[in-house]
PDB file of C-alpha atoms in Angstrom:
ATOM      1  CA  UNK E   1      83.755 154.386 126.911  1.00 72.00           C
ATOM      2  CA  UNK E   2      82.969 157.519 125.030  1.00 77.00           C
ATOM      3  CA  UNK E   3      84.485 158.122 121.621  1.00 88.00           C
ATOM      4  CA  UNK E   4      84.668 160.921 119.091  1.00 94.00           C
ATOM      5  CA  UNK E   5      84.832 160.413 115.348  1.00 96.00           C
ATOM      6  CA  UNK E   6      85.967 162.967 112.817  1.00 97.00           C
ATOM      7  CA  UNK E   7      85.453 161.143 109.528  1.00 96.00           C
ATOM      8  CA  UNK E   8      87.379 163.587 107.342  1.00 95.00           C
ATOM      9  CA  UNK E   9      91.134 163.507 107.833  1.00 95.00           C
ATOM     10  CA  UNK E  10      91.800 166.194 105.230  1.00 96.00           C
ATOM     11  CA  UNK E  11      89.515 168.786 103.644  1.00 97.00           C
ATOM     12  CA  UNK E  12      90.420 171.329 100.973  1.00 97.00           C
ATOM     13  CA  UNK E  13      88.189 174.317 100.233  1.00 97.00           C
ATOM     14  CA  UNK E  14      88.600 177.458  98.176  1.00 97.00           C
ATOM     15  CA  UNK E  15      88.816 180.780  99.939  1.00 97.00           C
ATOM     16  CA  UNK E  16      85.339 182.263 100.223  1.00 97.00           C
ATOM     17  CA  UNK E  17      83.624 178.895 100.047  1.00 98.00           C
ATOM     18  CA  UNK E  18      81.543 177.479 102.869  1.00 97.00           C
ATOM     19  CA  UNK E  19      82.905 174.870 105.243  1.00 97.00           C
ATOM     20  CA  UNK E  20      81.459 172.040 107.267  1.00 98.00           C
ATOM     21  CA  UNK E  21      83.574 169.762 109.449  1.00 98.00           C
ATOM     22  CA  UNK E  22      81.891 166.662 110.798  1.00 98.00           C
ATOM     23  CA  UNK E  23      81.999 165.305 114.321  1.00 97.00           C
ATOM     24  CA  UNK E  24      80.120 162.335 115.750  1.00 96.00           C
ATOM     25  CA  UNK E  25      80.288 161.100 119.317  1.00 93.00           C
ATOM     26  CA  UNK E  26      79.359 157.919 121.044  1.00 89.00           C
ATOM     27  CA  UNK E  27      77.936 158.286 124.531  1.00 78.00           C
ATOM     28  CA  UNK E  28      74.684 157.411 126.259  1.00 67.00           C
ATOM     29  CA  UNK E  29      73.877 160.857 127.615  1.00 73.00           C
ATOM     30  CA  UNK E  30      74.322 164.354 126.313  1.00 71.00           C
ATOM     31  CA  UNK E  31      77.961 165.235 126.602  1.00 84.00           C
ATOM     32  CA  UNK E  32      79.607 168.580 126.707  1.00 89.00           C
ATOM     33  CA  UNK E  33      80.980 169.365 123.252  1.00 92.00           C
ATOM     34  CA  UNK E  34      83.880 171.487 122.099  1.00 94.00           C
ATOM     35  CA  UNK E  35      85.683 172.502 118.935  1.00 97.00           C
ATOM     36  CA  UNK E  36      89.349 173.488 119.152  1.00 97.00           C
ATOM     37  CA  UNK E  37      91.713 174.735 116.434  1.00 97.00           C
ATOM     38  CA  UNK E  38      95.436 174.102 116.303  1.00 95.00           C
ATOM     39  CA  UNK E  39      97.826 175.988 114.043  1.00 91.00           C
ATOM     40  CA  UNK E  40     101.185 174.371 113.212  1.00 84.00           C
ATOM     41  CA  UNK E  41     103.423 174.172 116.252  1.00 76.00           C
ATOM     42  CA  UNK E  42     100.800 175.766 118.470  1.00 80.00           C
ATOM     43  CA  UNK E  43      98.563 174.697 121.315  1.00 85.00           C
ATOM     44  CA  UNK E  44      94.802 174.404 121.092  1.00 93.00           C
ATOM     45  CA  UNK E  45      92.495 177.389 120.884  1.00 93.00           C
ATOM     46  CA  UNK E  46      88.835 177.033 121.817  1.00 93.00           C
ATOM     47  CA  UNK E  47      86.463 177.963 118.982  1.00 96.00           C
ATOM     48  CA  UNK E  48      83.160 177.206 120.678  1.00 95.00           C
ATOM     49  CA  UNK E  49      81.419 174.943 123.170  1.00 93.00           C
ATOM     50  CA  UNK E  50      78.020 173.439 123.872  1.00 92.00           C
ATOM     51  CA  UNK E  51      76.887 172.667 127.386  1.00 87.00           C
ATOM     52  CA  UNK E  52      73.096 172.985 127.147  1.00 83.00           C
ATOM     53  CA  UNK E  53      70.333 175.185 125.748  1.00 86.00           C
ATOM     54  CA  UNK E  54      70.232 176.478 122.194  1.00 88.00           C
ATOM     55  CA  UNK E  55      71.618 173.774 119.933  1.00 91.00           C
ATOM     56  CA  UNK E  56      73.177 176.285 117.534  1.00 96.00           C
ATOM     57  CA  UNK E  57      76.212 177.865 119.124  1.00 96.00           C
ATOM     58  CA  UNK E  58      78.309 180.722 117.868  1.00 97.00           C
ATOM     59  CA  UNK E  59      82.042 180.884 118.336  1.00 96.00           C
ATOM     60  CA  UNK E  60      85.007 183.015 117.526  1.00 95.00           C
ATOM     61  CA  UNK E  61      86.306 183.795 114.034  1.00 95.00           C
ATOM     62  CA  UNK E  62      82.833 183.424 112.497  1.00 96.00           C
ATOM     63  CA  UNK E  63      82.445 179.722 113.293  1.00 98.00           C
ATOM     64  CA  UNK E  64      79.246 178.071 114.458  1.00 98.00           C
ATOM     65  CA  UNK E  65      78.261 174.522 115.347  1.00 98.00           C
ATOM     66  CA  UNK E  66      74.976 172.702 115.670  1.00 96.00           C
ATOM     67  CA  UNK E  67      74.276 169.952 118.182  1.00 94.00           C
ATOM     68  CA  UNK E  68      71.942 167.274 116.820  1.00 94.00           C
ATOM     69  CA  UNK E  69      71.044 164.774 119.499  1.00 90.00           C
ATOM     70  CA  UNK E  70      69.274 162.403 117.109  1.00 90.00           C
ATOM     71  CA  UNK E  71      72.405 162.104 114.988  1.00 93.00           C
ATOM     72  CA  UNK E  72      74.938 162.306 117.841  1.00 92.00           C
ATOM     73  CA  UNK E  73      76.654 165.020 115.863  1.00 95.00           C
ATOM     74  CA  UNK E  74      78.214 168.400 116.480  1.00 96.00           C
ATOM     75  CA  UNK E  75      79.314 169.709 113.101  1.00 98.00           C
ATOM     76  CA  UNK E  76      81.346 172.876 112.706  1.00 98.00           C
ATOM     77  CA  UNK E  77      80.446 175.376 109.995  1.00 98.00           C
ATOM     78  CA  UNK E  78      81.659 178.623 108.524  1.00 98.00           C
ATOM     79  CA  UNK E  79      79.865 180.435 105.695  1.00 97.00           C
ATOM     80  CA  UNK E  80      82.990 181.883 104.069  1.00 97.00           C
ATOM     81  CA  UNK E  81      86.468 180.520 104.695  1.00 97.00           C
ATOM     82  CA  UNK E  82      89.530 182.758 104.870  1.00 97.00           C
ATOM     83  CA  UNK E  83      93.071 181.624 104.026  1.00 96.00           C
ATOM     84  CA  UNK E  84      94.015 182.128 107.678  1.00 95.00           C
ATOM     85  CA  UNK E  85      91.556 179.383 108.680  1.00 97.00           C
ATOM     86  CA  UNK E  86      93.965 176.745 107.393  1.00 96.00           C
ATOM     87  CA  UNK E  87      94.772 174.651 110.471  1.00 97.00           C
ATOM     88  CA  UNK E  88      93.821 171.428 112.210  1.00 97.00           C
ATOM     89  CA  UNK E  89      90.454 171.235 113.884  1.00 98.00           C
ATOM     90  CA  UNK E  90      89.597 168.967 116.791  1.00 98.00           C
ATOM     91  CA  UNK E  91      86.222 168.010 118.178  1.00 97.00           C
ATOM     92  CA  UNK E  92      86.211 167.043 121.863  1.00 94.00           C
ATOM     93  CA  UNK E  93      83.756 165.574 124.348  1.00 91.00           C
ATOM     94  CA  UNK E  94      83.487 165.988 128.094  1.00 87.00           C
ATOM     95  CA  UNK E  95      81.134 164.047 130.292  1.00 76.00           C
ATOM     96  CA  UNK E  96      78.733 164.951 133.037  1.00 67.00           C
ATOM     97  CA  UNK E  97      80.417 163.815 136.244  1.00 65.00           C
ATOM     98  CA  UNK E  98      83.607 163.192 134.317  1.00 62.00           C
ATOM     99  CA  UNK E  99      85.527 166.065 135.774  1.00 69.00           C
ATOM    100  CA  UNK E 100      87.467 168.025 133.223  1.00 75.00           C
ATOM    101  CA  UNK E 101      88.726 165.134 131.146  1.00 85.00           C
ATOM    102  CA  UNK E 102      88.272 165.680 127.417  1.00 90.00           C
ATOM    103  CA  UNK E 103      88.201 162.984 124.771  1.00 92.00           C
ATOM    104  CA  UNK E 104      89.361 164.241 121.391  1.00 95.00           C
ATOM    105  CA  UNK E 105      88.788 163.115 117.848  1.00 96.00           C
ATOM    106  CA  UNK E 106      91.739 162.518 115.542  1.00 96.00           C
ATOM    107  CA  UNK E 107      91.329 165.904 113.890  1.00 97.00           C
ATOM    108  CA  UNK E 108      90.578 167.304 110.440  1.00 98.00           C
ATOM    109  CA  UNK E 109      93.325 169.104 108.552  1.00 97.00           C
ATOM    110  CA  UNK E 110      91.883 172.058 106.620  1.00 97.00           C
ATOM    111  CA  UNK E 111      93.667 173.410 103.559  1.00 97.00           C
ATOM    112  CA  UNK E 112      92.452 176.622 101.944  1.00 97.00           C
ATOM    113  CA  UNK E 113      93.151 177.227  98.268  1.00 96.00           C
ATOM    114  CA  UNK E 114      93.530 180.831  97.174  1.00 91.00           C
TER     115      UNK E 114
ATOM    116  CA  UNK R   1      96.378 188.344 131.861  1.00 64.00           C
ATOM    117  CA  UNK R   2      98.917 185.593 131.266  1.00 75.00           C
ATOM    118  CA  UNK R   3      97.586 182.461 129.680  1.00 91.00           C
ATOM    119  CA  UNK R   4      98.859 178.944 130.236  1.00 95.00           C
ATOM    120  CA  UNK R   5     102.620 178.734 129.954  1.00 96.00           C
ATOM    121  CA  UNK R   6     104.782 175.665 129.496  1.00 97.00           C
ATOM    122  CA  UNK R   7     108.499 175.013 129.612  1.00 97.00           C
ATOM    123  CA  UNK R   8     110.639 174.032 127.927  1.00 97.00           C
ATOM    124  CA  UNK R   9     109.419 174.512 124.360  1.00 95.00           C
ATOM    125  CA  UNK R  10     111.453 171.643 122.957  1.00 96.00           C
ATOM    126  CA  UNK R  11     113.353 168.806 124.551  1.00 96.00           C
ATOM    127  CA  UNK R  12     115.486 165.988 123.199  1.00 98.00           C
ATOM    128  CA  UNK R  13     116.177 162.930 125.351  1.00 98.00           C
ATOM    129  CA  UNK R  14     117.465 159.412 124.797  1.00 98.00           C
ATOM    130  CA  UNK R  15     115.720 156.153 125.629  1.00 98.00           C
ATOM    131  CA  UNK R  16     115.780 155.270 129.305  1.00 97.00           C
ATOM    132  CA  UNK R  17     116.223 158.828 130.507  1.00 98.00           C
ATOM    133  CA  UNK R  18     113.809 160.782 132.664  1.00 98.00           C
ATOM    134  CA  UNK R  19     112.172 164.096 131.807  1.00 98.00           C
ATOM    135  CA  UNK R  20     110.269 166.813 133.683  1.00 98.00           C
ATOM    136  CA  UNK R  21     107.898 169.208 131.957  1.00 98.00           C
ATOM    137  CA  UNK R  22     106.448 172.282 133.634  1.00 98.00           C
ATOM    138  CA  UNK R  23     103.177 174.169 133.395  1.00 98.00           C
ATOM    139  CA  UNK R  24     101.796 177.366 134.913  1.00 97.00           C
ATOM    140  CA  UNK R  25      98.017 177.687 134.698  1.00 96.00           C
ATOM    141  CA  UNK R  26      96.041 180.684 133.572  1.00 94.00           C
ATOM    142  CA  UNK R  27      95.554 183.258 136.282  1.00 92.00           C
ATOM    143  CA  UNK R  28      92.637 182.287 138.537  1.00 89.00           C
ATOM    144  CA  UNK R  29      92.644 178.617 137.544  1.00 91.00           C
ATOM    145  CA  UNK R  30      93.297 175.878 140.070  1.00 93.00           C
ATOM    146  CA  UNK R  31      93.108 172.698 138.007  1.00 93.00           C
ATOM    147  CA  UNK R  32      95.742 171.407 135.614  1.00 95.00           C
ATOM    148  CA  UNK R  33      95.346 168.589 133.107  1.00 95.00           C
ATOM    149  CA  UNK R  34      98.042 167.020 130.947  1.00 97.00           C
ATOM    150  CA  UNK R  35      97.581 165.589 127.475  1.00 97.00           C
ATOM    151  CA  UNK R  36      99.870 163.731 125.084  1.00 98.00           C
ATOM    152  CA  UNK R  37      99.485 164.443 121.378  1.00 96.00           C
ATOM    153  CA  UNK R  38     101.339 162.043 119.111  1.00 95.00           C
ATOM    154  CA  UNK R  39     102.024 163.105 115.548  1.00 91.00           C
ATOM    155  CA  UNK R  40      98.851 163.033 113.462  1.00 88.00           C
ATOM    156  CA  UNK R  41      96.633 162.243 116.450  1.00 92.00           C
ATOM    157  CA  UNK R  42      94.307 164.070 118.767  1.00 94.00           C
ATOM    158  CA  UNK R  43      95.392 164.806 122.331  1.00 96.00           C
ATOM    159  CA  UNK R  44      95.097 161.929 124.806  1.00 96.00           C
ATOM    160  CA  UNK R  45      94.302 162.651 128.451  1.00 95.00           C
ATOM    161  CA  UNK R  46      97.105 161.674 130.843  1.00 97.00           C
ATOM    162  CA  UNK R  47      95.908 162.964 134.225  1.00 95.00           C
ATOM    163  CA  UNK R  48      94.489 165.906 136.104  1.00 94.00           C
ATOM    164  CA  UNK R  49      95.596 167.638 139.296  1.00 94.00           C
ATOM    165  CA  UNK R  50      93.448 169.585 141.711  1.00 92.00           C
ATOM    166  CA  UNK R  51      94.307 170.623 145.258  1.00 92.00           C
ATOM    167  CA  UNK R  52      97.737 169.060 144.796  1.00 94.00           C
ATOM    168  CA  UNK R  53      96.292 165.598 144.207  1.00 94.00           C
ATOM    169  CA  UNK R  54      95.824 163.474 141.103  1.00 93.00           C
ATOM    170  CA  UNK R  55      92.048 163.369 140.561  1.00 91.00           C
ATOM    171  CA  UNK R  56      91.660 161.569 137.270  1.00 89.00           C
ATOM    172  CA  UNK R  57      93.965 159.434 135.205  1.00 93.00           C
ATOM    173  CA  UNK R  58      93.841 158.240 131.621  1.00 92.00           C
ATOM    174  CA  UNK R  59      95.230 155.014 130.233  1.00 94.00           C
ATOM    175  CA  UNK R  60      98.907 155.749 130.770  1.00 97.00           C
ATOM    176  CA  UNK R  61     101.497 153.637 132.629  1.00 97.00           C
ATOM    177  CA  UNK R  62     102.824 154.706 135.986  1.00 96.00           C
ATOM    178  CA  UNK R  63     106.035 155.835 134.279  1.00 98.00           C
ATOM    179  CA  UNK R  64     103.983 158.994 133.878  1.00 98.00           C
ATOM    180  CA  UNK R  65     103.636 160.878 137.144  1.00 97.00           C
ATOM    181  CA  UNK R  66     102.926 164.407 138.157  1.00 97.00           C
ATOM    182  CA  UNK R  67     102.815 166.966 140.851  1.00 97.00           C
ATOM    183  CA  UNK R  68     100.906 170.122 141.610  1.00 97.00           C
ATOM    184  CA  UNK R  69     102.338 172.869 143.782  1.00 97.00           C
ATOM    185  CA  UNK R  70     100.509 175.199 146.184  1.00 96.00           C
ATOM    186  CA  UNK R  71     100.613 177.984 143.557  1.00 95.00           C
ATOM    187  CA  UNK R  72      98.692 175.584 141.210  1.00 96.00           C
ATOM    188  CA  UNK R  73     101.605 175.096 138.808  1.00 97.00           C
ATOM    189  CA  UNK R  74     102.303 171.537 137.802  1.00 98.00           C
ATOM    190  CA  UNK R  75     104.984 169.158 136.612  1.00 98.00           C
ATOM    191  CA  UNK R  76     104.756 166.087 134.426  1.00 98.00           C
ATOM    192  CA  UNK R  77     107.473 163.490 134.915  1.00 98.00           C
ATOM    193  CA  UNK R  78     108.160 160.604 132.581  1.00 98.00           C
ATOM    194  CA  UNK R  79     110.614 157.895 133.595  1.00 97.00           C
ATOM    195  CA  UNK R  80     112.377 155.273 131.487  1.00 98.00           C
ATOM    196  CA  UNK R  81     111.605 157.087 128.254  1.00 98.00           C
ATOM    197  CA  UNK R  82     110.597 155.045 125.216  1.00 98.00           C
ATOM    198  CA  UNK R  83     110.715 156.061 121.568  1.00 97.00           C
ATOM    199  CA  UNK R  84     106.910 156.053 121.633  1.00 97.00           C
ATOM    200  CA  UNK R  85     106.885 158.815 124.225  1.00 98.00           C
ATOM    201  CA  UNK R  86     107.906 161.278 121.508  1.00 98.00           C
ATOM    202  CA  UNK R  87     104.992 163.687 121.274  1.00 97.00           C
ATOM    203  CA  UNK R  88     103.683 167.162 121.977  1.00 96.00           C
ATOM    204  CA  UNK R  89     102.728 167.414 125.645  1.00 97.00           C
ATOM    205  CA  UNK R  90      99.947 169.869 126.311  1.00 97.00           C
ATOM    206  CA  UNK R  91      98.942 171.372 129.607  1.00 96.00           C
ATOM    207  CA  UNK R  92      95.435 172.708 130.116  1.00 95.00           C
ATOM    208  CA  UNK R  93      94.056 174.701 133.003  1.00 93.00           C
ATOM    209  CA  UNK R  94      90.531 175.228 134.271  1.00 90.00           C
ATOM    210  CA  UNK R  95      88.610 176.104 137.392  1.00 86.00           C
ATOM    211  CA  UNK R  96      87.507 173.298 139.685  1.00 77.00           C
ATOM    212  CA  UNK R  97      86.646 169.732 138.827  1.00 67.00           C
ATOM    213  CA  UNK R  98      82.867 169.767 139.036  1.00 64.00           C
ATOM    214  CA  UNK R  99      82.442 169.389 135.321  1.00 66.00           C
ATOM    215  CA  UNK R 100      84.109 170.090 132.000  1.00 66.00           C
ATOM    216  CA  UNK R 101      84.638 173.748 132.501  1.00 74.00           C
ATOM    217  CA  UNK R 102      86.354 175.368 129.552  1.00 83.00           C
ATOM    218  CA  UNK R 103      89.973 174.304 129.428  1.00 87.00           C
ATOM    219  CA  UNK R 104      92.655 176.639 128.208  1.00 91.00           C
ATOM    220  CA  UNK R 105      95.677 175.037 126.592  1.00 93.00           C
ATOM    221  CA  UNK R 106      99.293 176.051 126.629  1.00 95.00           C
ATOM    222  CA  UNK R 107     101.541 175.975 123.552  1.00 94.00           C
ATOM    223  CA  UNK R 108     102.949 172.583 124.501  1.00 95.00           C
ATOM    224  CA  UNK R 109     106.358 170.997 124.961  1.00 97.00           C
ATOM    225  CA  UNK R 110     107.700 168.995 122.020  1.00 96.00           C
ATOM    226  CA  UNK R 111     109.538 165.945 123.380  1.00 97.00           C
ATOM    227  CA  UNK R 112     111.754 163.924 121.067  1.00 98.00           C
ATOM    228  CA  UNK R 113     113.133 160.614 122.319  1.00 98.00           C
ATOM    229  CA  UNK R 114     116.101 159.219 120.368  1.00 97.00           C
TER     230      UNK R 114
END
């Protein structure tokens, strides 16, 4: 079965600093990859997705992610973090032929220090 | 354009009771998926409905059941509630089931079982 690992449970960065959130997946073929953000008490908002093509994908709110097949990774980055980026971030995987089912990681809680 | 809506926002039940949660998909979407998000965890896939039938199911007992109506809205029913069923229940909508099309999530229903 496929799995998604987000190794960092909590990350704290200063406002204006760069950010990288890690995501590794376990699956034999290239999956579809997603990053979602969840603010307290809210549902999930899609930041970006990778289906195929260019391995560097741009998303909303200045986020980007790079798919690295050799490392089975899809890390999320932002060059300069804003205080409003404080939230929980989830990496998710969907499978070819797997319908719309998503498998999520356990999330990374981002704290931004002013 | 209305997004995914869910009702109620919060719900408190006692062990052994039954509960029904409701979801209206984003306009134009015909597929509804349900996820359970326990505290501190990523969402876990419960099942997916398309054309009024359950198409995929995650690793959840048959106490969890659902329904999809002709207008594509959906219900999630949980019988014989357990303390462990306390969670945020998220509904997601998408178009078709051919692959992991982008899913749009609602704000969720917070279920507390006492």
